[in-house]
Amino acid sequence: QLDHIFLPLWEASVHPKAHVEIDMLLSNVSGFNVISDETTRGQDLPDWRPPTKWPWEDNPPDVFFNYYIWANVHSLNEYRKSKGMNTFIYRPNAGEVGHVDHLVSAFLLADSINHGIRVQVSPVLQYLYCLAQIGLCICPLANNGLYVPYSENPFMEFFKSGMRVSLCTDDPLHFHHTREPIIEEYGTAAKIYRLTDVDLCEVARNSILISNFNEATKEKWLGKSRQGTVPTIRLSFREQTWRVEREMLAIKYQKYRKQLRKFSFTAGRSSSPMASSNSVASPRQGVVKPQLHLQHMQNMLMPTEFDVTNELKQLAQEMDDSSDSDAEEEINFQRVEVIGPQDDNPRLIAAVEKLKDAIDIRQKYVWEHPPPWQPQEAYSVNTEYECELIAGIPYVTKKSSPEAGKVYSLPDVVEFLADYDALHDAVENVDVQALAYNRLRLLDHKFALHNALNSLNEDAADASRDFYKSYKVDTHVHMAAGMTAKQLLEFLVEKAEHHRDDIVNCDNGKTITFGDLLDRYNIDVRKLTVDSLNVQADASLFDRFDLFKDRYNLLGNKELRTLVLRPDNYMGGRYFAELIKTKTFHQFEEDEYTFAENRVSVYGKKRDEWKKLANWFHTHGMASKHNKWLIQIPRAYTVLFNGGKVKSFKEVLTNMFLPLWEISIDPNSNPILDHFLTRHVSGFDCVDNESTVDLPFRPEVTPDEWIGEDNPPFNYWMYYVWVNITTLNMYRVQHGRTTFSFRPHVGESGSINHLLTGFMLSNAINHGINMRQNPAIEYIYYLAQIGVAVSPLSNTYLFLEYMSNPFPQFFRRGLNASLSTDDPLQFHHTQEPLIEEYSIASKQWKLSSTDMCEIARNSVLQSGYDHSIKEQWLGKLYFLNSSMGNSLHLSHVPDIRVAYRFEVYHDEVQYLEKVKATTNWFKRAMLTKDQEYEIVETMAHKMAQGIGKNHTGKSGQRKPKAHTNKHNVQNPDGEDNHDDTTEKTNNLGVVASRHRSSSTNKRRKETKQLDKDERKQPLNAVRAGEFAKNNQSLHDLGIKN
């Protein structure tokens, strides 16, 4: 067969005049293509034998066949080249289907290949094809018709990684419909893969470079520089990327050059299949056997006795000669920096200014509790104050001087609506969206590069890492659905078997027992199953929130729901309390590291709701160290109005918030409610179906004038809830009380504009998945670092399929994202719902253990647990954003990851400031290094000098200076709250600064450089030098000397 193919070619090459027709054919031939059925032809390597001894009835393996075709083509090329004739490329079909071995032989022999999509299964082989710049001619439409769906074709992955890929048609007869198949191929790829014009031009250029058209033709098409229509920036990027990669490989293997063969790759392949004549023996020596080389390649691609991870770790450890021996390994990591000219486009500058305006609007509204490093006001009670809700707004005055007017001033509803419109205009601006889209993509790519460069070091940072021992908080879970269906079933069966005589209701003077209730509805507990409870979600609930609400009705029965899942019923919520304590809380107690913030509803239907809830909590002993309570406010005005419970929206607000003002002004009026609010409630939520269409926002209609049955619009609800919570917080913080966060349901469904209201008013939000629809909104959430508690399993049943959920995107980009369960009763199957949520996410989105621990750490930081608790879980300096605040043995998050997030955030803000050509312009959500140094230094001095503890009031809380908030707040008592201790505390940082050593001052001047680059001096070394006089204090703060 070889003789029949190649002897005529040799004869025509040696005697062209005697074989004119074949010579003319060869002058128009560019190369040779080998086609075989890769699904049936094997690559097994039997004992090598020459072609003359291969039996005619057996097909040789592809590797032998390809080798002899290549050897003949190469030999023919060498002769023709010496005579000035055209030469041929060797381009086999390989890697369309079948085993990766076909691609191994192609790597050794081919100039380029057709298809090659199976390269994707071997990262090592893909990397080698990249380094060698072997051309891949990929046919996505043909692949889609035969083997691989278009969306799963690796063409885009190859193109992004820098492989030399081009598009081709394969068989237009079978796979194309237009008159221009190649244009159809390019057009389809452009739409499916969102290729830009530059991308298309680069792919087209690759096709010319891969081809074997003569040099004059290529020069005509691409120009002398071979650039074509591809911008210099793109070509320079490609060239520099692989040049740096090859240099990196040379450095890594520098110490092993004596043991390893010389490692060298060229930027491209020769037009001849083999560049060196040494590759093929002379005729006297016979033909080189390919078996040894192929087996060596196979072993490298699929090692069986070689631990790649350990080898890479060893190489990294031995080759990193530049690292400081005193450096912390966790801070010594490879950074990704973007350098180049700054764009001064006026439209870009205007877009950055709009982003700045958006951040400023949030700062105008959002309430933030005084940070833990600042002292708090002493506990005090002053019953001289009184509060009245006027037009839905709290109006606080002193009884003795009501003419002085209200104490607290917040933006009114008209101003709120104007700021909302300004924010809406900013995020809808085309330039802002383009900027946000590009910056978010960059954040995505930065994280991918960080993972590629540092994942091994992150894994090695904590040998004892155990996700199960990372503290985690389910920051979004509803208590009425906080148990699992199995736990609920066990509880009902237990009650039916042992407590049938419990009196559960009274009807016209006749008592009704639990057994009577079961008999009335023909419920046989012996036949009950989880399915028959009909509480778990299924596909029928997708985009049907109304049907989802019905799943709270056990066995479809509202009376059972009221009895078992509500605290306000004839039994005083006894069954609800027992179910929570014996099932949900008991499960929490078995896991030392899992906590929750369960929601319980207060509707605003009566003034005594708060009193009843506090009594239920106290009577049944509902306190648990594993749980904090959030009060959820259902936006259920229409239900309350139609039920005759309220006559106006103002009545809902009055019933909701006036009791809180009364207990805040005079805690002794109801000690049980005061204890519940102070010790066990961390914040408020606002919930309901967001997908309902909102009425127009009419600010001129006050809550007392809202007297119809229509539900107020979302923004109306949110503003009046926010203004009441914020005013209450301002009063409570000035009197040494605990405050409440505002963490509503926002962005689960419905209008994306709800996220703007959440951005303005919320401390954190639940869900937020609609951010995926608007890059500008997602970007401002990133800049503000607003907590987002996502519940993917809940979303997948109601509004968004699991693999379309944006959570992994949020996390990679650096949003303050955490995982939560929402409603375990409906959405979970195991007895550990939060662990189930993490487990599925880790498998579906390939989250590493470091990722899991970081998400868990985010959940703790977002939660409303007390400062002292967070100190136990994350370390004494948990509130610092850099690695200085990270305690590896508690959070199990490597300092590398924390430092990466810290640096990338500040780099992002610095980029925006550079566009505007200014500094310290943006309000940053993370402290800078300068600020962190000042805080820690002050704390260390306090501890060293024995004045770290302030005077305490009768509640045991610290006595501090008055908290200064950005809102207009007068001192209600008109008194000077500063004593001698406070003055010492205030001046301590200044005194300490004056006593700094000169070396410390020098380091302080270099803080900005440290913000950008922590690698030159280990962070802990800076800490130790910065606070050398307070070593013991620093040790107590969790900073090692």
Short mmCIF file of C-alpha atoms in Angstrom, two decimals, residues 123-361:
data_model
loop_
_atom_site.label_atom_id
_atom_site.label_comp_id
_atom_site.label_asym_id
_atom_site.label_seq_id
_atom_site.Cartn_x
_atom_site.Cartn_y
_atom_site.Cartn_z
CA PRO A 123 -4.96 18.77 30.47
CA VAL A 124 -1.34 17.73 29.98
CA LEU A 125 -1.80 17.03 26.28
CA GLN A 126 -3.80 20.26 25.87
CA TYR A 127 -0.94 22.16 27.49
CA LEU A 128 1.60 20.54 25.18
CA TYR A 129 -0.46 21.36 22.10
CA CYS A 130 -0.56 24.95 23.35
CA LEU A 131 3.17 25.16 23.88
CA ALA A 132 3.97 23.62 20.51
CA GLN A 133 1.29 25.75 18.79
CA ILE A 134 0.05 22.78 16.79
CA GLY A 135 -2.90 23.89 14.67
CA LEU A 136 -6.36 22.45 15.34
CA CYS A 137 -8.95 22.69 12.56
CA ILE A 138 -12.23 22.28 14.45
CA CYS A 139 -15.66 21.72 12.88
CA PRO A 140 -18.28 22.51 15.57
CA LEU A 141 -21.29 22.00 13.28
CA ALA A 142 -19.99 18.60 12.14
CA ASN A 143 -19.13 17.64 15.71
CA ASN A 144 -22.63 18.70 16.77
CA GLY A 145 -24.18 16.46 14.16
CA LEU A 146 -22.12 13.42 15.13
CA TYR A 147 -20.59 13.43 18.58
CA VAL A 148 -20.58 16.60 20.71
CA PRO A 149 -23.42 19.13 21.27
CA TYR A 150 -22.46 22.57 20.01
CA SER A 151 -22.62 24.17 23.47
CA GLU A 152 -20.22 21.53 24.84
CA ASN A 153 -17.67 21.85 22.06
CA PRO A 154 -14.29 22.86 23.56
CA PHE A 155 -13.48 25.26 20.71
CA MET A 156 -13.99 28.34 22.89
CA GLU A 157 -11.97 26.86 25.74
CA PHE A 158 -9.09 26.15 23.33
CA PHE A 159 -9.29 29.62 21.81
CA LYS A 160 -9.24 31.38 25.18
CA SER A 161 -6.24 29.36 26.35
CA GLY A 162 -4.23 30.42 23.29
CA MET A 163 -4.24 27.24 21.23
CA ARG A 164 -3.89 27.78 17.50
CA VAL A 165 -7.45 26.89 16.50
CA SER A 166 -9.37 27.61 13.33
CA LEU A 167 -12.87 26.86 12.08
CA CYS A 168 -13.58 24.58 9.13
CA THR A 169 -16.60 22.90 7.57
CA ASP A 170 -15.69 19.18 7.21
CA ASP A 171 -18.73 18.11 5.10
CA PRO A 172 -20.95 20.99 3.91
CA LEU A 173 -23.18 18.46 2.11
CA HIS A 174 -24.25 17.00 5.43
CA PHE A 175 -23.96 19.82 7.93
CA HIS A 176 -24.59 23.18 6.22
CA HIS A 177 -27.53 24.93 4.60
CA THR A 178 -26.25 28.19 3.11
CA ARG A 179 -24.28 28.82 -0.06
CA GLU A 180 -21.28 29.90 2.03
CA PRO A 181 -20.58 27.06 4.48
CA ILE A 182 -17.43 28.58 5.99
CA ILE A 183 -19.23 31.90 6.60
CA GLU A 184 -22.08 29.91 8.15
CA GLU A 185 -19.52 28.21 10.41
CA TYR A 186 -18.05 31.53 11.52
CA GLY A 187 -21.47 33.16 11.94
CA THR A 188 -22.78 30.32 14.11
CA ALA A 189 -19.69 30.38 16.32
CA ALA A 190 -19.90 34.16 16.66
CA LYS A 191 -23.47 33.93 17.94
CA ILE A 192 -23.17 30.84 20.14
CA TYR A 193 -19.79 31.72 21.67
CA ARG A 194 -20.26 35.51 21.56
CA LEU A 195 -17.10 36.03 19.57
CA THR A 196 -16.07 39.61 18.93
CA ASP A 197 -14.85 40.88 15.58
CA VAL A 198 -11.29 40.68 16.87
CA ASP A 199 -11.84 37.06 17.89
CA LEU A 200 -13.17 36.18 14.44
CA CYS A 201 -10.23 37.88 12.74
CA GLU A 202 -7.78 35.98 14.95
CA VAL A 203 -9.44 32.64 14.15
CA ALA A 204 -9.34 33.50 10.43
CA ARG A 205 -5.66 34.43 10.72
CA ASN A 206 -4.97 31.10 12.41
CA SER A 207 -6.59 29.29 9.50
CA ILE A 208 -4.17 30.96 7.08
CA LEU A 209 -1.14 30.19 9.25
CA ILE A 210 -2.20 26.55 9.60
CA SER A 211 -2.71 26.18 5.86
CA ASN A 212 0.05 25.29 3.40
CA PHE A 213 -0.50 28.10 0.94
CA ASN A 214 2.81 29.44 -0.28
CA GLU A 215 4.55 32.29 1.50
CA ALA A 216 3.74 34.83 -1.22
CA THR A 217 0.04 34.11 -0.88
CA LYS A 218 0.14 34.34 2.91
CA GLU A 219 2.03 37.63 2.68
CA LYS A 220 -0.60 38.95 0.28
CA TRP A 221 -3.39 38.02 2.68
CA LEU A 222 -1.76 38.95 5.99
CA GLY A 223 0.97 41.41 5.05
CA LYS A 224 4.68 41.14 5.63
CA SER A 225 4.26 41.19 9.40
CA ARG A 226 1.72 38.33 9.22
CA GLN A 227 -0.60 40.44 11.38
CA GLY A 228 -3.60 40.57 9.10
CA THR A 229 -6.51 42.52 10.61
CA VAL A 230 -5.81 41.36 14.19
CA PRO A 231 -4.86 44.26 16.50
CA THR A 232 -1.27 44.39 17.70
CA ILE A 233 -2.47 44.30 21.30
CA ARG A 234 -4.07 40.88 20.81
CA LEU A 235 -1.05 39.37 19.03
CA SER A 236 1.33 40.85 21.57
CA PHE A 237 -0.76 39.36 24.37
CA ARG A 238 -0.65 35.91 22.79
CA GLU A 239 3.09 36.05 22.18
CA GLN A 240 3.95 37.36 25.65
CA THR A 241 1.68 34.84 27.37
CA TRP A 242 3.45 31.83 25.93
CA ARG A 243 6.89 33.37 26.11
CA VAL A 244 6.39 33.91 29.85
CA GLU A 245 5.01 30.38 30.14
CA ARG A 246 8.08 28.87 28.47
CA GLU A 247 10.38 30.98 30.63
CA MET A 248 8.55 29.80 33.72
CA LEU A 249 9.03 26.18 32.69
CA ALA A 250 12.73 26.78 32.08
CA ILE A 251 13.14 28.30 35.54
CA LYS A 252 11.16 25.54 37.27
CA TYR A 253 13.32 22.85 35.72
CA GLN A 254 16.59 24.70 35.98
CA LYS A 255 17.88 22.59 38.85
CA TYR A 256 16.91 19.39 37.08
CA ARG A 257 18.58 20.01 33.71
CA LYS A 258 21.25 17.42 34.44
CA GLN A 259 18.66 14.73 35.09
CA LEU A 260 16.11 15.73 32.46
CA ARG A 261 16.54 16.13 28.77
CA LYS A 262 16.77 19.67 27.57
CA PHE A 263 13.29 21.15 27.67
CA SER A 264 12.64 23.47 24.75
CA PHE A 265 9.65 24.54 22.72
CA THR A 266 9.53 26.83 19.73
CA ALA A 267 6.78 29.34 19.12
CA GLY A 268 5.57 27.32 16.13
CA ARG A 269 6.23 24.21 14.07
CA SER A 270 8.35 23.99 10.92
CA SER A 271 6.57 23.60 7.65
CA SER A 272 8.43 20.34 7.39
CA PRO A 273 7.12 17.61 9.70
CA MET A 274 10.50 17.34 11.39
CA ALA A 275 12.86 20.24 11.81
CA SER A 276 15.99 18.22 12.38
CA SER A 277 17.49 15.62 10.09
CA ASN A 278 18.59 13.71 13.16
CA SER A 279 14.98 12.72 13.72
CA VAL A 280 15.08 10.17 10.90
CA ALA A 281 17.89 7.71 10.45
CA SER A 282 19.71 7.31 7.17
CA PRO A 283 18.68 4.50 4.81
CA ARG A 284 21.57 2.39 6.05
CA GLN A 285 20.40 2.61 9.62
CA GLY A 286 16.82 1.66 8.87
CA VAL A 287 13.69 3.40 10.15
CA VAL A 288 13.34 4.67 13.75
CA LYS A 289 10.97 2.63 15.89
CA PRO A 290 8.18 4.87 17.26
CA GLN A 291 7.14 2.53 20.05
CA LEU A 292 9.46 3.85 22.78
CA HIS A 293 8.58 7.51 22.24
CA LEU A 294 4.85 6.89 22.14
CA GLN A 295 4.89 4.84 25.34
CA HIS A 296 6.90 7.61 27.02
CA MET A 297 4.26 10.15 25.99
CA GLN A 298 1.43 7.93 27.21
CA ASN A 299 3.10 7.52 30.59
CA MET A 300 3.51 11.26 30.90
CA LEU A 301 -0.13 11.91 30.03
CA MET A 302 -1.60 9.18 32.23
CA PRO A 303 0.80 8.50 35.10
CA THR A 304 0.07 5.47 37.23
CA GLU A 305 2.87 5.53 39.78
CA PHE A 306 3.71 9.22 39.78
CA ASP A 307 2.18 11.58 42.34
CA VAL A 308 1.87 14.80 40.35
CA THR A 309 0.72 16.88 43.32
CA ASN A 310 3.61 15.92 45.59
CA GLU A 311 6.10 16.39 42.78
CA LEU A 312 4.80 19.87 42.04
CA LYS A 313 4.92 20.76 45.72
CA GLN A 314 8.52 19.56 45.88
CA LEU A 315 9.45 21.54 42.80
CA ALA A 316 7.78 24.66 44.16
CA GLN A 317 9.52 24.30 47.49
CA GLU A 318 12.98 23.68 46.06
CA MET A 319 12.84 26.18 43.24
CA ASP A 320 11.47 29.19 45.12
CA ASP A 321 14.89 30.61 46.00
CA SER A 322 13.61 34.17 46.08
CA SER A 323 11.39 33.69 49.14
CA ASP A 324 12.47 35.06 52.47
CA SER A 325 13.18 32.37 55.05
CA ASP A 326 11.39 34.43 57.71
CA ALA A 327 8.37 35.02 55.50
CA GLU A 328 4.97 33.58 56.29
CA GLU A 329 4.20 30.94 53.71
CA GLU A 330 0.56 32.04 53.66
CA ILE A 331 1.40 35.57 52.52
CA ASN A 332 4.02 34.51 50.00
CA PHE A 333 1.81 33.87 47.00
CA GLN A 334 1.79 34.66 43.31
CA ARG A 335 -0.16 37.79 42.44
CA VAL A 336 -1.87 38.80 39.23
CA GLU A 337 -1.36 42.46 38.34
CA VAL A 338 -2.83 44.34 35.42
CA ILE A 339 -0.44 46.94 34.01
CA GLY A 340 -0.62 49.28 31.06
CA PRO A 341 -1.80 52.73 30.06
CA GLN A 342 -4.81 54.16 31.88
CA ASP A 343 -7.86 54.86 29.74
CA ASP A 344 -8.88 58.53 30.00
CA ASN A 345 -12.02 58.24 27.88
CA PRO A 346 -14.48 60.95 29.02
CA ARG A 347 -17.37 58.47 28.90
CA LEU A 348 -15.41 56.14 31.18
CA ILE A 349 -14.77 58.96 33.62
CA ALA A 350 -18.47 59.84 33.61
CA ALA A 351 -19.34 56.19 34.29
CA VAL A 352 -16.98 56.08 37.28
CA GLU A 353 -18.56 59.26 38.63
CA LYS A 354 -21.99 57.62 38.45
CA LEU A 355 -20.65 54.61 40.37
CA LYS A 356 -19.32 57.00 43.00
CA ASP A 357 -22.76 58.64 43.22
CA ALA A 358 -24.35 55.21 43.72
CA ILE A 359 -22.01 54.39 46.61
CA ASP A 360 -22.68 57.80 48.16
CA ILE A 361 -26.44 57.23 47.97
#
